Short mmCIF file of C-alpha atoms in Angstrom, two decimals:
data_model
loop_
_atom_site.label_atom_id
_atom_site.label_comp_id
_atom_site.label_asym_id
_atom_site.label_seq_id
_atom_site.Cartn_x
_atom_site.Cartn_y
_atom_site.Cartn_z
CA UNK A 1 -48.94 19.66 18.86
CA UNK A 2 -45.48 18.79 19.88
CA UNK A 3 -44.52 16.52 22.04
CA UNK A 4 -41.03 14.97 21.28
CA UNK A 5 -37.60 16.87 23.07
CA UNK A 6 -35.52 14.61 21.25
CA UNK A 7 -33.53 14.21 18.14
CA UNK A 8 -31.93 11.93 15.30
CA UNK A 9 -28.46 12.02 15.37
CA UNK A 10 -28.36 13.62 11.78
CA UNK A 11 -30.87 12.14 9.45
CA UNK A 12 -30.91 15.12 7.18
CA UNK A 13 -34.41 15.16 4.71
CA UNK A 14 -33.91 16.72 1.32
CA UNK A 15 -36.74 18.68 0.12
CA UNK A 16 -37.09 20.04 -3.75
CA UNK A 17 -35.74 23.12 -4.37
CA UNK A 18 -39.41 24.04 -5.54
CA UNK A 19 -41.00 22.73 -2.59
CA UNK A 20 -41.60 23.67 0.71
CA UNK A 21 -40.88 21.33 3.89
CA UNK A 22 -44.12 22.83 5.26
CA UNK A 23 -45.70 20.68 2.33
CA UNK A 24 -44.65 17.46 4.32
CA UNK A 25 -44.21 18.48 7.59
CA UNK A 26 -44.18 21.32 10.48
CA UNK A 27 -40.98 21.81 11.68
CA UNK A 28 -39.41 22.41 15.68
CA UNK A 29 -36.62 22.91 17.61
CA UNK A 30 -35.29 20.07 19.52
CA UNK A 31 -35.91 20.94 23.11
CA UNK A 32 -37.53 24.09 22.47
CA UNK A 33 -33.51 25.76 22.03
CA UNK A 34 -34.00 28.48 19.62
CA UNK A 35 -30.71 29.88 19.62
CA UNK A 36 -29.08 26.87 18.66
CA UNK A 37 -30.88 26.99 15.25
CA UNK A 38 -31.16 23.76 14.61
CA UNK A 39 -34.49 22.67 13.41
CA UNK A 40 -35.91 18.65 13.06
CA UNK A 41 -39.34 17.63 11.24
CA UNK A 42 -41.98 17.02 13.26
CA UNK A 43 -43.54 14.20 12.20
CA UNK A 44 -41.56 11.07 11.76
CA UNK A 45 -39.58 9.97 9.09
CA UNK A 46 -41.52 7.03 8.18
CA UNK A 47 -44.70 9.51 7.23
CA UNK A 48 -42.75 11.49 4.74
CA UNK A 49 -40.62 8.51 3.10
CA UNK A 50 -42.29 7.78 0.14
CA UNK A 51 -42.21 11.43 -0.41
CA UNK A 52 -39.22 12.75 0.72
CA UNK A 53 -35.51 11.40 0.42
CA UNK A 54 -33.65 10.94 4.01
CA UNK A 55 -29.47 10.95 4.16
CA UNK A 56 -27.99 9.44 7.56
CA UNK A 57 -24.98 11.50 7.88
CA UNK A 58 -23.75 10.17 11.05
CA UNK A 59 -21.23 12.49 13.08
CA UNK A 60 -18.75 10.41 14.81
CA UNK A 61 -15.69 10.98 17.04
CA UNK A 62 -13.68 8.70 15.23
CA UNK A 63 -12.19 11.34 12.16
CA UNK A 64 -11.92 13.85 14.29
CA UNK A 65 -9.52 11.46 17.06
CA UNK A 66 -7.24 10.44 13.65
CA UNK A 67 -7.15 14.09 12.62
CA UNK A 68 -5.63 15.18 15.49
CA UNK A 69 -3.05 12.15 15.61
CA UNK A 70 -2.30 12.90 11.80
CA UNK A 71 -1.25 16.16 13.48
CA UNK A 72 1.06 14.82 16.33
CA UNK A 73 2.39 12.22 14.56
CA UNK A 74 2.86 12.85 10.24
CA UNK A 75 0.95 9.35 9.55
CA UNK A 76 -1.11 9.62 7.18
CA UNK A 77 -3.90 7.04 8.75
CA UNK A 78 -4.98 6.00 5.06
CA UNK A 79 -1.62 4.97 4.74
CA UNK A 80 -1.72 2.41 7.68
CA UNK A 81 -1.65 -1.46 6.92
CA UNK A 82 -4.95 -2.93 8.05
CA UNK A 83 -3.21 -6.60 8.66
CA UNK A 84 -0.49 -5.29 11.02
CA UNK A 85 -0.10 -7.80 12.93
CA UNK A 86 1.10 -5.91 16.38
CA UNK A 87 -1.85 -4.17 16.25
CA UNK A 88 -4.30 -7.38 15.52
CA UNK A 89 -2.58 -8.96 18.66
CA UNK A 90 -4.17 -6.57 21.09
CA UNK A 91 -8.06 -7.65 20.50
CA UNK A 92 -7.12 -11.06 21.56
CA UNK A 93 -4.38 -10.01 24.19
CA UNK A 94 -2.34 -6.99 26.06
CA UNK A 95 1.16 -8.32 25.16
CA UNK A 96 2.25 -5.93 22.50
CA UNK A 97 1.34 -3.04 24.40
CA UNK A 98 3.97 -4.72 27.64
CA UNK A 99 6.76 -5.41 24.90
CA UNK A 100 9.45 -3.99 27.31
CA UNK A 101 8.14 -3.57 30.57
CA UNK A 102 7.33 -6.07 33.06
CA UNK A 103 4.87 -4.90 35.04
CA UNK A 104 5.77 -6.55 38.61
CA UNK A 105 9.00 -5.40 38.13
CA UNK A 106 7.78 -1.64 38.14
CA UNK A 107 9.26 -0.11 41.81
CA UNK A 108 5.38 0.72 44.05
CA UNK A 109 7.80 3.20 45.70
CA UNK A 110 9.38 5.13 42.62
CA UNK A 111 10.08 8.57 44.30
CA UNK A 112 8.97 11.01 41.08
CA UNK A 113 6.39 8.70 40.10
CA UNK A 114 5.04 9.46 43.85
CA UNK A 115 5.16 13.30 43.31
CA UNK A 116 2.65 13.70 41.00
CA UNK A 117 0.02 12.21 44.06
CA UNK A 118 -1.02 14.67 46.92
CA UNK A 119 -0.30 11.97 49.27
CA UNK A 120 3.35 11.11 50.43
CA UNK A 121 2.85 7.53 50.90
CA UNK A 122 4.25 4.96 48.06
CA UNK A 123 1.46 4.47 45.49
CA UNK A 124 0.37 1.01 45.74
CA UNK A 125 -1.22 -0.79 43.00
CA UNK A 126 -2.90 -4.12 42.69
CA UNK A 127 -1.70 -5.21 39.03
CA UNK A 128 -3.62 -8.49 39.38
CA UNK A 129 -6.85 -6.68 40.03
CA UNK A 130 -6.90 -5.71 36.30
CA UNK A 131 -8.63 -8.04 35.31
CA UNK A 132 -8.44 -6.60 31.21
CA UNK A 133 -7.11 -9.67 28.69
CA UNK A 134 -7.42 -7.97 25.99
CA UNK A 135 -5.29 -4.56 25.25
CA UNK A 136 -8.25 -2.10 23.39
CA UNK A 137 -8.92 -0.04 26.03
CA UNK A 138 -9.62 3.10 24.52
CA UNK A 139 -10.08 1.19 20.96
CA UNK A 140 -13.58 3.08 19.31
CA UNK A 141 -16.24 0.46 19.24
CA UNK A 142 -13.93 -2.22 20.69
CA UNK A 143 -13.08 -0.72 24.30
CA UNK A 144 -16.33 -1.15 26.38
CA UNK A 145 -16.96 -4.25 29.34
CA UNK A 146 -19.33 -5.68 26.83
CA UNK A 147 -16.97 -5.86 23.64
CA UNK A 148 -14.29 -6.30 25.76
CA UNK A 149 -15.95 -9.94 26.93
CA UNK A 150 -16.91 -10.99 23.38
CA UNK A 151 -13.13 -10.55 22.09
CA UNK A 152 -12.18 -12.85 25.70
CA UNK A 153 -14.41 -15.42 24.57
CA UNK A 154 -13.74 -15.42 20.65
CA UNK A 155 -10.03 -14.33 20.43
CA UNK A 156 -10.20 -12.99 16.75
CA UNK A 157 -6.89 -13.18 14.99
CA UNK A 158 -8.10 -12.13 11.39
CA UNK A 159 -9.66 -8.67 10.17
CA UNK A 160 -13.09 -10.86 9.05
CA UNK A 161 -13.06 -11.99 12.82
CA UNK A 162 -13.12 -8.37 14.08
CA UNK A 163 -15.56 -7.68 11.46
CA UNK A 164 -18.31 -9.96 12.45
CA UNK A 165 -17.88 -8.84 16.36
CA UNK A 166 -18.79 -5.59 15.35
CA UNK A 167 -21.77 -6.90 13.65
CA UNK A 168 -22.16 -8.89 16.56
CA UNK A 169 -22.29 -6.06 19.18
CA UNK A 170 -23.97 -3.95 17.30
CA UNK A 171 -26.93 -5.68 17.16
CA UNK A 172 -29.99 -6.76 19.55
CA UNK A 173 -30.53 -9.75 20.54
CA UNK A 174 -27.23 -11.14 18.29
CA UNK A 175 -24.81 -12.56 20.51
CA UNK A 176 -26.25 -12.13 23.62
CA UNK A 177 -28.81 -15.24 24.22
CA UNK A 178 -28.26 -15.90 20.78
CA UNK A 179 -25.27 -16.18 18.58
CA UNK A 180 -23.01 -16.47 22.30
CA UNK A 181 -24.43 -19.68 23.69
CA UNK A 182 -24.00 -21.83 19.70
CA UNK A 183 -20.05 -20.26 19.93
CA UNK A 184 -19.48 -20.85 23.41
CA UNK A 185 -20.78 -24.64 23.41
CA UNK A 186 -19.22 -25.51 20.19
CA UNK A 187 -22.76 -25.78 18.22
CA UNK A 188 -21.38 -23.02 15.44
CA UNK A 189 -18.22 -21.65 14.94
CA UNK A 190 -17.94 -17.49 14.89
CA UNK A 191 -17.96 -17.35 11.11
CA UNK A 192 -20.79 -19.45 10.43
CA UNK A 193 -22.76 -17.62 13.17
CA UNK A 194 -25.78 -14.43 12.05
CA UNK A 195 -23.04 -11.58 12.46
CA UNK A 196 -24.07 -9.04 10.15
CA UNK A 197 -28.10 -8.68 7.82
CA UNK A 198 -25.76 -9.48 4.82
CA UNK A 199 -24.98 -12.88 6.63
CA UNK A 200 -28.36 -14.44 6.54
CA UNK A 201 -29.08 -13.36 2.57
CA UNK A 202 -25.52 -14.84 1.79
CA UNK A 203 -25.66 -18.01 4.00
CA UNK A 204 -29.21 -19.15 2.69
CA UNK A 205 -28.34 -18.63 -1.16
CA UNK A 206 -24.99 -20.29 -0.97
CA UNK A 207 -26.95 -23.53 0.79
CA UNK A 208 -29.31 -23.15 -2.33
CA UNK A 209 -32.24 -21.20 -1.25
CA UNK A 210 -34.15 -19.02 -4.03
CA UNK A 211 -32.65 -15.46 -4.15
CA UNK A 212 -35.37 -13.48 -3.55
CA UNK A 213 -36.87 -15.70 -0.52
CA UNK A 214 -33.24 -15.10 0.76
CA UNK A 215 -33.59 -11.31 0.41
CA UNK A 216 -37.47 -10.98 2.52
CA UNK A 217 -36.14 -13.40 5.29
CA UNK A 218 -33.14 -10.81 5.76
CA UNK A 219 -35.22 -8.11 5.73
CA UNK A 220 -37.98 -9.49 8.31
CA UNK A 221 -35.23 -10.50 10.48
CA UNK A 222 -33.02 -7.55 10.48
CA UNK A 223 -35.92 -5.36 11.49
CA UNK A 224 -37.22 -7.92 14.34
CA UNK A 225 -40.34 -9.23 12.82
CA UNK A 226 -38.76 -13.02 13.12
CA UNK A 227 -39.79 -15.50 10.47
CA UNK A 228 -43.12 -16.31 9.01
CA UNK A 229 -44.96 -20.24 8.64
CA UNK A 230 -44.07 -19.70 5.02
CA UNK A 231 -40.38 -18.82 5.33
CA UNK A 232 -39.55 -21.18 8.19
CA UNK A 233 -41.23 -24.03 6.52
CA UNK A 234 -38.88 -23.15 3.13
CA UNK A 235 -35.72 -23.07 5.70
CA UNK A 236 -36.74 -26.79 6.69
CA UNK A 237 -37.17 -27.75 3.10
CA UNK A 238 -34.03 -26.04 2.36
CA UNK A 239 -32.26 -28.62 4.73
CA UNK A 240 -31.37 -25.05 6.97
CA UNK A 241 -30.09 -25.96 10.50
CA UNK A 242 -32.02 -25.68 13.29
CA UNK A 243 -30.05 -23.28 15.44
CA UNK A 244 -30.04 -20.66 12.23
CA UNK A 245 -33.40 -20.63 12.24
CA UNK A 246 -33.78 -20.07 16.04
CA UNK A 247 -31.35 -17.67 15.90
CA UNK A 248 -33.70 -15.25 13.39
CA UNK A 249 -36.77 -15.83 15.30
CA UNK A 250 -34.39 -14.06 18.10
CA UNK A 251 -33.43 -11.23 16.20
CA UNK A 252 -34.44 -7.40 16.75
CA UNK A 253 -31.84 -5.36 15.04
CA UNK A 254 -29.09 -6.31 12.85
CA UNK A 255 -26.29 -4.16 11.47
CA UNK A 256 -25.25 -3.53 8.14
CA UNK A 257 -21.83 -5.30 6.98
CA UNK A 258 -20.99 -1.80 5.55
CA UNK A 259 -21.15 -0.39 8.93
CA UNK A 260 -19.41 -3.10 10.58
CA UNK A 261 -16.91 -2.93 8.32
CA UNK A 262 -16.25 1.35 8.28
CA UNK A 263 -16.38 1.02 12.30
CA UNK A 264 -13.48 -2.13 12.53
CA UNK A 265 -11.08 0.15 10.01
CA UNK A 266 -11.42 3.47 11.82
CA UNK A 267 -11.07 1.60 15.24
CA UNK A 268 -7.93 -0.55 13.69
CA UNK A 269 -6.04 2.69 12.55
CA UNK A 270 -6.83 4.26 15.80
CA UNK A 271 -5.33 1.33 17.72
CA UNK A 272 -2.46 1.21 15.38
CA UNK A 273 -1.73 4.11 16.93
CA UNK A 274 -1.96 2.94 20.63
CA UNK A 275 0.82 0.08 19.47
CA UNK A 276 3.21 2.10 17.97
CA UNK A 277 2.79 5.72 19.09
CA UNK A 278 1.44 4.99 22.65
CA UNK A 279 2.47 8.55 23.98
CA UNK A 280 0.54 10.45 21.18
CA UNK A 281 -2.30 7.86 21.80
CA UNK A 282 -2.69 8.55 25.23
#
């Protein structure tokens, strides 16, 4: 029967205490390892669900990184201010991480810096070929090329702002060849743009559009199934601009506000960090 190697992250499925899982579904071991003892479902998710209950108890690396700089540091990270504004500076530029140090003032022939290379020759380094504008290198969910690019271009200064690019990057098909090109060319402004699922329910009840209709177009469009006759022709009655609606039709995944909002904290408390206790950080 099996043919799958591969696993869910941790979608854990809760069976009745007087039930069986073989009831719903034969069970295996990821990648045929035994010894590591843990077991998946076989079948998918989806033919269980209106039988069985599913929790998505996502590990992530995130805790585990403020645990350990609870531990260096004392700071409780529950305790740190979310609108610091040091720490907000560094998604829209690398200045409060140079407060101090002017970087083509640093000597390219410092004799202990030059120990800790094999070589005897003076390090040389190229400061113009970083080519970084923003300072969250390192930042969880904020830190690759991609996100990196989208803070260039957008230059959040508010906690909302940093919210939405999550919700942005997180998605398929959201900013790229979507919600990018309308910000870019001035055709929608970054918090009128489809960020988040929540965004299109909210946006389309607020311009007067029945509840409920609101609710299925966020849910076809989340998932990637675009817009039907019925629902587009509702959006035009509605008075709905045209680049929102060509936006959903371009959707495939959207993330949860939720989400985007749990990922921007823990990555805001972890950059606090890389402000104001850079050698711990690093």
């Amino acid at each position: 029967m099996k043919v799958t190697t591969g696993q869910h992250p941790a979608g854990i499925v809760i069976v009745p205490k007087d039930e069986d899982i073989y009831m719903f579904t034969p069970i295996q071991y990821p990648a045929d390892k035994v010894e590591q003892g843990t077991i998946t479902t076989h079948f998918d998710f989806h033919a269980m669900d209106d039988r069985l209950v599913k929790l998505d108890i996502l590990g992530h690396d995130d805790p585990t990184a403020l645990r350990m700089l609870q531990d260096l540091t004392g700071i409780d990270p529950t305790t740190i201010p979310l609108d610091d504004p040091e720490t907000r500076k560094i998604y829209s530029s690398p200045e409060p991480l140079l407060t101090g140090i002017d970087p083509t003032t640093i000597p390219l022939d410092d004799p202990e810096t030059r120990k800790i290379y094999s070589s005897p020759e003076p390090l040389h380094v190229d400061l113009s070929a970083l080519e970084c504008t923003v300072g969250t290198l390192g930042v969880p969910e904020f830190g690759t090329s991609f996100v990196q690019k989208v803070l260039e271009q957008t230059r959040p200064t508010t906690m909302e702002e940093l919210v939405r690019i999550s919700g942005l990057t997180h998605g398929t098909d959201v900013w790229l060849n979507n919600a990018e090109p309308l910000v870019v060319n001035g055709i929608a402004k970054l918090k009128e743009v489809l960020c988040t699922r929540d965004d299109i329910m909210n946006y389309l009840i607020v311009h007067g559009m029945d509840a409920s209709l609101s609710f299925k177009i966020m849910e076809r469009v989340r998932k990637g199934k675009g817009l039907t006759d019925e629902m587009e022709d509702a959006m035009k009655a509605g008075k709905i601009p045209a680049w929102f609606i060509d936006s959903c039709k371009k959707i495939k995944y959207m993330f949860p506000r939720g989400h985007a909002v749990a990922y921007t904290m823990m990555g805001f408390r972890i950059a606090y960090f890389k402000v104001h206790h850079p050698l711990e950080f690093y």
